[in-house]
Amino acid sequence: MKLRTLAGGMLLSLLCFPALVFSKEIPPRPNTLVNDYAGILDQGQKTALEQKLVAYADSTSTQIAIVLESSLDGDDVFEYSFRLAEA
């Protein structure tokens, strides 16, 4: 009976707190606006995009950062994006 209760409690925890189970680790805060963790862009593309984003931030006071990931490892897009922006 104790095993059944323990298993039920664990299942309930997984259902109530899915973000704790499927949370992709947030990378350390970089010093760049273009962060290609998927390896999609070559160095020239990253540099050109970085320069455009810095110029845009300087001229508008609005900063845009780009993050490219190859997988969210089962994490929800909104949850991951929110945690990433907070970090």
Coordinates of N, CA, C and O in Angstrom, one line a residue:
M1 N 0.8 -1.2 0.0 CA 0.0 0.0 0.0 C 0.9 1.3 0.0 O 0.6 2.2 -0.7
K2 N 2.0 1.2 0.8 CA 2.9 2.4 0.8 C 3.5 2.7 -0.6 O 3.6 3.8 -1.0
L3 N 3.8 1.6 -1.3 CA 4.4 1.8 -2.6 C 3.4 2.4 -3.6 O 3.8 3.3 -4.3
R4 N 2.2 2.0 -3.5 CA 1.1 2.6 -4.4 C 0.9 4.1 -4.0 O 0.8 4.9 -4.9
T5 N 0.9 4.4 -2.8 CA 0.8 5.8 -2.4 C 2.0 6.7 -2.8 O 1.8 7.8 -3.3
L6 N 3.2 6.1 -2.7 CA 4.4 6.8 -3.1 C 4.3 7.0 -4.6 O 4.6 8.1 -5.1
A7 N 4.0 6.0 -5.4 CA 3.9 6.2 -6.9 C 2.8 7.2 -7.2 O 3.0 8.0 -8.1
G8 N 1.7 7.2 -6.6 CA 0.6 8.1 -6.9 C 1.1 9.6 -6.5 O 0.8 10.5 -7.3
G9 N 1.8 9.7 -5.5 CA 2.3 11.0 -5.1 C 3.4 11.5 -6.1 O 3.4 12.7 -6.4
M10 N 4.2 10.6 -6.6 CA 5.2 11.0 -7.6 C 4.5 11.4 -8.9 O 4.9 12.4 -9.5
L11 N 3.5 10.7 -9.3 CA 2.7 11.0 -10.5 C 2.0 12.3 -10.4 O 2.1 13.2 -11.3
L12 N 1.5 12.6 -9.2 CA 0.8 13.9 -9.0 C 1.8 15.0 -9.0 O 1.5 16.0 -9.6
S13 N 3.0 14.8 -8.5 CA 4.0 15.8 -8.6 C 4.4 16.1 -10.0 O 4.6 17.3 -10.4
L14 N 4.5 15.1 -10.9 CA 4.9 15.3 -12.3 C 3.8 16.0 -13.0 O 4.1 16.9 -13.9
L15 N 2.6 15.8 -12.7 CA 1.5 16.4 -13.4 C 1.3 17.9 -12.9 O 1.0 18.8 -13.7
C16 N 1.6 18.2 -11.6 CA 1.4 19.5 -11.1 C 2.6 20.4 -11.4 O 2.5 21.6 -11.5
F17 N 3.8 19.8 -11.5 CA 5.0 20.6 -11.7 C 5.8 20.1 -12.9 O 7.0 19.7 -12.8
P18 N 5.2 20.1 -14.2 CA 5.9 19.6 -15.3 C 7.2 20.4 -15.6 O 8.1 19.9 -16.2
A19 N 7.2 21.7 -15.3 CA 8.4 22.5 -15.6 C 9.6 22.1 -14.8 O 10.7 22.2 -15.3
L20 N 9.4 21.4 -13.7 CA 10.5 20.9 -12.9 C 11.1 19.7 -13.5 O 12.3 19.4 -13.4
V21 N 10.3 19.0 -14.3 CA 10.8 17.7 -15.0 C 11.4 18.0 -16.3 O 12.4 17.5 -16.6
F22 N 10.8 18.9 -17.1 CA 11.2 19.2 -18.5 C 11.8 20.5 -18.6 O 11.5 21.3 -19.4
S23 N 12.7 20.9 -17.7 CA 13.3 22.2 -17.7 C 14.7 22.2 -18.4 O 15.6 21.6 -17.8
K24 N 14.8 22.7 -19.6 CA 16.1 22.8 -20.3 C 16.9 23.8 -19.5 O 16.4 24.9 -19.0
E25 N 18.2 23.5 -19.3 CA 19.1 24.4 -18.5 C 19.3 25.7 -19.3 O 19.5 25.7 -20.5
I26 N 19.2 26.8 -18.6 CA 19.5 28.1 -19.2 C 21.0 28.3 -19.3 O 21.7 28.1 -18.3
P27 N 21.5 28.7 -20.4 CA 22.9 28.9 -20.6 C 23.4 30.1 -19.8 O 22.6 31.0 -19.5
P28 N 24.7 30.2 -19.5 CA 25.2 31.4 -18.8 C 25.0 32.6 -19.6 O 24.9 32.6 -20.9
R29 N 24.8 33.8 -19.0 CA 24.5 35.0 -19.7 C 25.7 35.4 -20.5 O 26.8 35.6 -20.0
P30 N 25.5 35.6 -21.8 CA 26.6 35.9 -22.7 C 26.8 37.4 -22.8 O 26.0 38.2 -22.3
N31 N 27.9 37.8 -23.5 CA 28.2 39.3 -23.7 C 27.8 39.7 -25.1 O 28.2 40.8 -25.5
T32 N 27.0 38.9 -25.8 CA 26.6 39.2 -27.2 C 25.1 39.1 -27.3 O 24.4 38.6 -26.5
L33 N 24.6 39.8 -28.4 CA 23.2 39.8 -28.7 C 22.8 38.6 -29.5 O 21.6 38.2 -29.6
V34 N 23.7 38.0 -30.3 CA 23.5 36.8 -31.1 C 24.1 35.6 -30.5 O 25.3 35.5 -30.3
N35 N 23.3 34.7 -30.1 CA 23.7 33.5 -29.4 C 23.2 32.2 -30.1 O 22.1 31.8 -30.0
D36 N 24.1 31.6 -30.9 CA 23.8 30.5 -31.8 C 24.3 29.2 -31.2 O 25.3 28.7 -31.4
Y37 N 23.4 28.6 -30.3 CA 23.8 27.4 -29.6 C 23.5 26.2 -30.5 O 23.9 25.1 -30.2
A38 N 22.9 26.4 -31.6 CA 22.6 25.3 -32.6 C 23.6 25.2 -33.7 O 23.6 24.3 -34.4
G39 N 24.5 26.2 -33.8 CA 25.5 26.2 -34.9 C 24.9 26.4 -36.3 O 25.5 25.9 -37.2
I40 N 23.9 27.2 -36.4 CA 23.3 27.5 -37.7 C 24.0 28.6 -38.5 O 24.2 28.5 -39.7
L41 N 24.4 29.6 -37.8 CA 25.1 30.8 -38.4 C 26.6 30.6 -38.5 O 27.2 30.1 -37.5
D42 N 27.2 31.1 -39.6 CA 28.7 31.1 -39.6 C 29.1 32.4 -38.9 O 28.3 33.3 -38.6
Q43 N 30.4 32.5 -38.7 CA 30.9 33.6 -37.9 C 30.6 35.0 -38.6 O 30.3 36.0 -37.9
G44 N 30.7 35.0 -39.9 CA 30.4 36.3 -40.6 C 28.9 36.7 -40.5 O 28.7 37.9 -40.3
Q45 N 28.0 35.7 -40.5 CA 26.6 36.0 -40.3 C 26.4 36.5 -38.9 O 25.6 37.5 -38.6
K46 N 27.0 35.9 -37.9 CA 26.8 36.3 -36.5 C 27.4 37.7 -36.3 O 26.7 38.5 -35.6
T47 N 28.5 38.0 -36.9 CA 29.1 39.3 -36.7 C 28.3 40.4 -37.4 O 28.0 41.4 -36.8
A48 N 27.8 40.1 -38.6 CA 26.9 41.1 -39.3 C 25.6 41.4 -38.5 O 25.2 42.5 -38.4
L49 N 25.0 40.3 -38.0 CA 23.8 40.4 -37.3 C 24.0 41.2 -36.0 O 23.2 42.0 -35.6
E50 N 25.1 40.8 -35.3 CA 25.4 41.5 -34.0 C 25.6 43.0 -34.3 O 25.1 43.8 -33.5
Q51 N 26.3 43.4 -35.3 CA 26.5 44.8 -35.6 C 25.2 45.5 -35.9 O 25.0 46.6 -35.4
K52 N 24.3 44.9 -36.6 CA 23.0 45.5 -36.9 C 22.2 45.6 -35.6 O 21.5 46.7 -35.4
L53 N 22.2 44.6 -34.7 CA 21.5 44.7 -33.5 C 22.0 45.8 -32.6 O 21.3 46.5 -31.9
V54 N 23.3 45.9 -32.5 CA 24.0 47.0 -31.7 C 23.6 48.4 -32.2 O 23.2 49.3 -31.5
A55 N 23.6 48.5 -33.6 CA 23.3 49.8 -34.2 C 21.8 50.1 -33.9 O 21.4 51.3 -33.6
Y56 N 21.0 49.1 -34.0 CA 19.5 49.3 -33.7 C 19.3 49.7 -32.3 O 18.5 50.7 -32.0
A57 N 20.0 49.1 -31.3 CA 19.9 49.4 -29.9 C 20.4 50.8 -29.6 O 19.7 51.6 -28.9
D58 N 21.4 51.2 -30.3 CA 22.0 52.5 -30.1 C 21.0 53.6 -30.6 O 21.0 54.7 -30.1
S59 N 20.4 53.3 -31.7 CA 19.5 54.4 -32.4 C 18.1 54.4 -31.8 O 17.4 55.4 -32.0
T60 N 17.7 53.3 -31.2 CA 16.3 53.3 -30.7 C 16.1 53.1 -29.2 O 15.0 53.2 -28.7
S61 N 17.2 52.8 -28.5 CA 17.2 52.4 -27.1 C 16.4 51.1 -26.8 O 16.0 50.8 -25.7
T62 N 16.1 50.3 -27.9 CA 15.4 49.0 -27.7 C 16.5 47.9 -28.1 O 17.1 48.0 -29.1
Q63 N 16.7 47.0 -27.2 CA 17.6 46.0 -27.4 C 16.9 44.7 -27.7 O 16.0 44.3 -27.1
I64 N 17.4 44.0 -28.8 CA 16.9 42.7 -29.2 C 18.0 41.7 -29.2 O 19.2 42.0 -29.6
A65 N 17.8 40.6 -28.6 CA 18.7 39.5 -28.5 C 18.2 38.3 -29.3 O 17.0 38.1 -29.3
I66 N 19.0 37.6 -29.9 CA 18.6 36.4 -30.7 C 19.3 35.2 -30.1 O 20.5 35.1 -29.9
V67 N 18.5 34.1 -29.9 CA 19.0 32.9 -29.3 C 18.5 31.8 -30.2 O 17.3 31.6 -30.5
L68 N 19.4 31.0 -30.8 CA 19.1 29.8 -31.6 C 19.5 28.6 -30.8 O 20.6 28.4 -30.4
E69 N 18.5 27.7 -30.6 CA 18.7 26.4 -29.9 C 18.3 25.3 -30.9 O 17.4 25.4 -31.7
S70 N 19.0 24.2 -30.7 CA 18.7 23.0 -31.6 C 17.6 22.2 -31.0 O 16.9 21.5 -31.8
S71 N 17.4 22.3 -29.7 CA 16.3 21.6 -29.1 C 15.9 22.2 -27.7 O 16.8 22.8 -27.1
L72 N 14.7 22.1 -27.3 CA 14.3 22.6 -26.0 C 14.2 21.4 -25.0 O 13.8 21.6 -23.9
D73 N 14.6 20.2 -25.5 CA 14.6 19.0 -24.6 C 13.3 18.8 -23.9 O 13.2 18.5 -22.7
G74 N 12.2 19.0 -24.6 CA 10.9 18.7 -24.1 C 10.3 19.9 -23.3 O 9.1 19.8 -22.9
D75 N 11.0 21.0 -23.2 CA 10.5 22.1 -22.4 C 9.5 22.9 -23.3 O 9.6 22.9 -24.5
D76 N 8.6 23.6 -22.7 CA 7.6 24.4 -23.3 C 8.3 25.7 -23.9 O 9.1 26.3 -23.2
V77 N 8.0 26.1 -25.1 CA 8.6 27.2 -25.7 C 8.4 28.5 -24.9 O 9.4 29.2 -24.6
F78 N 7.2 28.7 -24.4 CA 7.0 30.0 -23.6 C 7.7 29.9 -22.3 O 8.3 30.9 -21.9
E79 N 7.7 28.8 -21.6 CA 8.3 28.7 -20.3 C 9.8 28.9 -20.5 O 10.5 29.6 -19.7
Y80 N 10.4 28.2 -21.5 CA 11.9 28.4 -21.7 C 12.2 29.8 -22.0 O 13.2 30.4 -21.5
S81 N 11.4 30.4 -22.9 CA 11.7 31.8 -23.3 C 11.6 32.8 -22.1 O 12.4 33.7 -22.0
F82 N 10.6 32.5 -21.3 CA 10.4 33.4 -20.1 C 11.6 33.3 -19.2 O 12.1 34.3 -18.7
R83 N 12.0 32.0 -18.9 CA 13.1 31.8 -18.0 C 14.4 32.4 -18.6 O 15.2 33.0 -17.8
L84 N 14.6 32.3 -19.9 CA 15.8 32.8 -20.5 C 15.8 34.3 -20.4 O 16.8 34.9 -20.1
A85 N 14.7 34.9 -20.7 CA 14.6 36.4 -20.6 C 14.8 36.9 -19.2 O 15.5 37.9 -18.9
E86 N 14.3 36.2 -18.2 CA 14.6 36.6 -16.8 C 16.0 36.4 -16.4 O 16.5 37.2 -15.6
A87 N 16.7 35.4 -16.9 CA 18.1 35.2 -16.6 C 19.0 36.2 -17.2 O 20.0 36.5 -16.7

